[in-house]
mmCIF file of C-alpha atoms and ligand atoms in Angstrom:
data_model
loop_
_atom_site.group_PDB
_atom_site.id
_atom_site.type_symbol
_atom_site.label_atom_id
_atom_site.label_comp_id
_atom_site.label_asym_id
_atom_site.label_seq_id
_atom_site.Cartn_x
_atom_site.Cartn_y
_atom_site.Cartn_z
ATOM 1 C CA UNK A 156 17.994 -4.096 6.468
ATOM 2 C CA UNK A 157 16.652 -1.894 3.746
ATOM 3 C CA UNK A 158 18.266 1.166 2.234
ATOM 4 C CA UNK A 159 15.563 3.340 3.715
ATOM 5 C CA UNK A 160 16.249 2.291 7.305
ATOM 6 C CA UNK A 161 19.964 2.897 6.976
ATOM 7 C CA UNK A 162 19.461 6.226 5.242
ATOM 8 C CA UNK A 163 18.318 8.545 7.988
ATOM 9 C CA UNK A 164 16.760 10.909 5.508
ATOM 10 C CA UNK A 165 16.639 14.339 6.946
ATOM 11 C CA UNK A 166 14.554 17.011 5.282
ATOM 12 C CA UNK A 167 17.437 18.036 3.027
ATOM 13 C CA UNK A 168 18.691 14.901 1.294
ATOM 14 C CA UNK A 169 22.408 14.339 1.789
ATOM 15 C CA UNK A 170 22.927 13.229 -1.792
ATOM 16 C CA UNK A 171 21.363 16.090 -3.669
ATOM 17 C CA UNK A 172 20.585 18.806 -1.142
ATOM 18 C CA UNK A 173 16.955 18.637 -2.171
ATOM 19 C CA UNK A 174 14.079 18.396 0.288
ATOM 20 C CA UNK A 175 12.435 14.997 -0.028
ATOM 21 C CA UNK A 176 8.672 14.783 -0.386
ATOM 22 C CA UNK A 177 7.372 11.272 0.276
ATOM 23 C CA UNK A 178 4.089 10.000 -1.104
ATOM 24 C CA UNK A 179 2.142 6.780 -0.785
ATOM 25 C CA UNK A 180 0.713 4.488 -3.396
ATOM 26 C CA UNK A 181 -1.853 3.238 -0.869
ATOM 27 C CA UNK A 182 -3.168 -0.116 -2.081
ATOM 28 C CA UNK A 183 -6.252 -1.814 -0.693
ATOM 29 C CA UNK A 184 -8.687 -4.304 -2.121
ATOM 30 C CA UNK A 185 -7.076 -4.132 -5.550
ATOM 31 C CA UNK A 186 -7.402 -0.368 -5.743
ATOM 32 C CA UNK A 187 -5.156 2.687 -5.392
ATOM 33 C CA UNK A 188 -6.084 5.776 -3.383
ATOM 34 C CA UNK A 189 -6.132 9.076 -5.279
ATOM 35 C CA UNK A 190 -6.434 12.350 -3.371
ATOM 36 C CA UNK A 191 -7.560 15.676 -4.844
ATOM 37 C CA UNK A 192 -5.537 18.651 -3.609
ATOM 38 C CA UNK A 193 -7.358 21.643 -2.184
ATOM 39 C CA UNK A 194 -4.295 23.929 -2.148
ATOM 40 C CA UNK A 195 -2.197 25.756 -3.279
ATOM 41 C CA UNK A 196 -4.108 27.373 -6.120
ATOM 42 C CA UNK A 197 -1.816 26.078 -8.876
ATOM 43 C CA UNK A 198 -2.220 22.476 -7.683
ATOM 44 C CA UNK A 199 -5.805 22.584 -6.395
ATOM 45 C CA UNK A 200 -8.131 20.241 -8.245
ATOM 46 C CA UNK A 201 -5.298 17.986 -9.413
ATOM 47 C CA UNK A 202 -4.987 14.481 -8.009
ATOM 48 C CA UNK A 203 -1.967 13.068 -6.199
ATOM 49 C CA UNK A 204 -0.576 10.274 -4.141
ATOM 50 C CA UNK A 205 -0.959 11.608 -0.577
ATOM 51 C CA UNK A 206 2.181 12.546 1.321
ATOM 52 C CA UNK A 207 4.353 15.481 2.268
ATOM 53 C CA UNK A 208 7.754 16.739 3.270
ATOM 54 C CA UNK A 209 10.205 14.727 5.309
ATOM 55 C CA UNK A 210 11.101 16.700 8.437
ATOM 56 C CA UNK A 211 14.708 17.197 9.568
ATOM 57 C CA UNK A 212 15.955 14.041 11.285
ATOM 58 C CA UNK A 213 12.940 12.022 10.207
ATOM 59 C CA UNK A 214 13.173 8.757 8.289
ATOM 60 C CA UNK A 215 11.256 8.864 4.994
ATOM 61 C CA UNK A 216 9.049 5.912 5.903
ATOM 62 C CA UNK A 217 8.212 7.512 9.255
ATOM 63 C CA UNK A 218 7.295 10.705 7.402
ATOM 64 C CA UNK A 219 5.024 8.688 5.136
ATOM 65 C CA UNK A 220 3.188 7.128 8.087
ATOM 66 C CA UNK A 221 2.907 10.538 9.801
ATOM 67 C CA UNK A 222 1.557 12.264 6.694
ATOM 68 C CA UNK A 223 -1.082 9.592 6.094
ATOM 69 C CA UNK A 224 -2.144 9.850 9.746
ATOM 70 C CA UNK A 225 -2.406 13.656 9.547
ATOM 71 C CA UNK A 226 -3.981 13.946 6.110
ATOM 72 C CA UNK A 227 -6.209 10.870 6.020
ATOM 73 C CA UNK A 228 -6.652 9.754 9.646
ATOM 74 C CA UNK A 229 -5.379 6.248 8.971
ATOM 75 C CA UNK A 230 -2.571 4.028 10.198
ATOM 76 C CA UNK A 231 -0.564 2.742 7.252
ATOM 77 C CA UNK A 232 2.317 0.342 6.764
ATOM 78 C CA UNK A 233 4.952 1.316 4.184
ATOM 79 C CA UNK A 234 5.862 -1.354 1.657
ATOM 80 C CA UNK A 235 8.403 -1.175 -1.134
ATOM 81 C CA UNK A 236 9.978 1.941 -2.559
ATOM 82 C CA UNK A 237 8.879 2.571 -6.120
ATOM 83 C CA UNK A 238 12.168 3.057 -7.981
ATOM 84 C CA UNK A 239 12.881 6.555 -9.164
ATOM 85 C CA UNK A 240 12.824 10.132 -7.988
ATOM 86 C CA UNK A 241 10.892 12.955 -9.590
ATOM 87 C CA UNK A 242 11.591 16.695 -9.456
ATOM 88 C CA UNK A 243 8.952 19.006 -7.990
ATOM 89 C CA UNK A 244 9.436 22.721 -7.589
ATOM 90 C CA UNK A 245 13.148 23.727 -7.428
ATOM 91 C CA UNK A 246 14.845 22.139 -4.409
ATOM 92 C CA UNK A 247 12.193 19.434 -3.903
ATOM 93 C CA UNK A 248 12.095 15.837 -5.089
ATOM 94 C CA UNK A 249 9.344 13.239 -4.875
ATOM 95 C CA UNK A 250 9.921 9.644 -3.723
ATOM 96 C CA UNK A 251 7.114 7.102 -3.542
ATOM 97 C CA UNK A 252 6.464 3.978 -1.514
ATOM 98 C CA UNK A 253 3.645 1.504 -1.743
ATOM 99 C CA UNK A 254 1.652 1.303 1.485
ATOM 100 C CA UNK A 255 -1.146 -0.743 2.987
ATOM 101 C CA UNK A 256 -3.835 0.200 5.463
ATOM 102 C CA UNK A 257 -3.393 -1.073 9.001
ATOM 103 C CA UNK A 258 -6.504 0.627 10.384
ATOM 104 C CA UNK A 259 -8.986 3.336 9.610
ATOM 105 C CA UNK A 260 -10.853 4.487 6.537
ATOM 106 C CA UNK A 261 -9.209 7.420 4.724
ATOM 107 C CA UNK A 262 -10.966 10.770 5.042
ATOM 108 C CA UNK A 263 -9.791 14.085 3.518
ATOM 109 C CA UNK A 264 -8.815 15.771 6.808
ATOM 110 C CA UNK A 265 -6.083 18.057 5.489
ATOM 111 C CA UNK A 266 -4.837 19.258 2.069
ATOM 112 C CA UNK A 267 -7.482 17.335 0.089
ATOM 113 C CA UNK A 268 -11.163 17.787 -0.663
ATOM 114 C CA UNK A 269 -11.920 14.412 -2.233
ATOM 115 C CA UNK A 270 -10.583 10.867 -2.152
ATOM 116 C CA UNK A 271 -11.204 8.043 -4.595
ATOM 117 C CA UNK A 272 -10.226 4.392 -4.627
ATOM 118 C CA UNK A 273 -9.362 3.579 -8.242
ATOM 119 C CA UNK A 274 -9.081 0.177 -9.869
ATOM 120 C CA UNK A 275 -6.385 -0.278 -12.489
ATOM 121 C CA UNK A 276 -8.714 0.480 -15.390
ATOM 122 C CA UNK A 277 -9.895 3.675 -13.663
ATOM 123 C CA UNK A 278 -6.511 5.256 -13.033
ATOM 124 C CA UNK A 279 -6.755 7.616 -15.986
ATOM 125 C CA UNK A 280 -10.159 8.959 -14.900
ATOM 126 C CA UNK A 281 -8.561 11.623 -12.689
ATOM 127 C CA UNK A 282 -6.197 14.461 -13.565
ATOM 128 C CA UNK A 283 -2.996 13.413 -11.803
ATOM 129 C CA UNK A 284 -0.270 15.918 -11.067
ATOM 130 C CA UNK A 285 2.304 15.530 -13.841
ATOM 131 C CA UNK A 286 5.066 14.715 -11.351
ATOM 132 C CA UNK A 287 3.027 11.838 -9.857
ATOM 133 C CA UNK A 288 2.233 10.118 -13.153
ATOM 134 C CA UNK A 289 5.342 7.897 -13.437
ATOM 135 C CA UNK A 290 4.824 6.547 -9.907
ATOM 136 C CA UNK A 291 1.116 5.989 -10.567
ATOM 137 C CA UNK A 292 2.037 3.992 -13.681
ATOM 138 C CA UNK A 293 4.419 1.857 -11.612
ATOM 139 C CA UNK A 294 1.818 1.412 -8.873
ATOM 140 C CA UNK A 295 -0.672 0.262 -11.508
ATOM 141 C CA UNK A 296 1.546 -2.751 -12.120
ATOM 142 C CA UNK A 297 0.873 -3.811 -8.499
ATOM 143 C CA UNK A 298 -2.911 -3.807 -9.070
ATOM 144 C CA UNK A 299 -4.901 -6.709 -10.481
ATOM 145 C CA UNK A 300 -5.500 -6.315 -14.208
ATOM 146 C CA UNK A 301 -9.143 -7.400 -14.101
HETATM 147 N N1 DCM B 423 3.664 17.071 -3.968
HETATM 148 C C1 DCM B 423 3.544 16.474 -5.225
HETATM 149 N N2 DCM B 423 3.055 15.212 -5.340
HETATM 150 C C2 DCM B 423 2.675 14.531 -4.244
HETATM 151 C C3 DCM B 423 2.780 15.120 -2.959
HETATM 152 C C4 DCM B 423 3.285 16.392 -2.856
HETATM 153 O O1 DCM B 423 3.896 17.099 -6.222
HETATM 154 N N3 DCM B 423 2.196 13.303 -4.389
HETATM 155 C C5 DCM B 423 4.222 18.425 -3.863
HETATM 156 C C6 DCM B 423 3.210 19.483 -3.552
HETATM 157 C C7 DCM B 423 4.000 20.505 -2.771
HETATM 158 C C8 DCM B 423 5.086 19.697 -2.084
HETATM 159 O O2 DCM B 423 5.162 18.450 -2.789
HETATM 160 O O3 DCM B 423 4.644 21.395 -3.676
HETATM 161 C C9 DCM B 423 4.846 19.468 -0.619
HETATM 162 O O4 DCM B 423 3.622 18.806 -0.443
HETATM 163 P P1 DCM B 423 2.636 19.205 0.743
HETATM 164 O O5 DCM B 423 2.201 20.614 0.472
HETATM 165 O O6 DCM B 423 1.519 18.211 0.631
HETATM 166 O O7 DCM B 423 3.436 19.059 1.997
#
């Protein structure tokens, strides 16, 4: 059993009191999905790993699947947690999992206005949110180098 299934992560994390935002390094065909935010104004135009807030009583991996369904219209399967935790605005922390597509083709249904599948050598062609950069660098190690 993994740590994430025993930790019934509620919105506020029991360890730190912070709200957990989960995001996916969605990997398919040797590429990583980047999503361009359409809101709020201070984040719009920057690129992120898609995800969102864990709801009270929700497991983080369930939140990840729910967010990808809502935002992208796909069914995804969470993989491994990318080690680390990154601060967002005060009271919020970001945790990232790899994920794979089970079905569907991602479309920017909510929160984003553009999606791009990026190969490893293309990852620095978009302006990632600063807080997502360490996880993107880790995810890059899971992509083929060629
Ligand atoms: N967020 C982030 N990086 C991500 C996903 C989300 O910095 N990969 C931030 C943006 C918001 C907060 O987390 O401040 C909640 O995200 P959302 O508005 O998508 O629910």
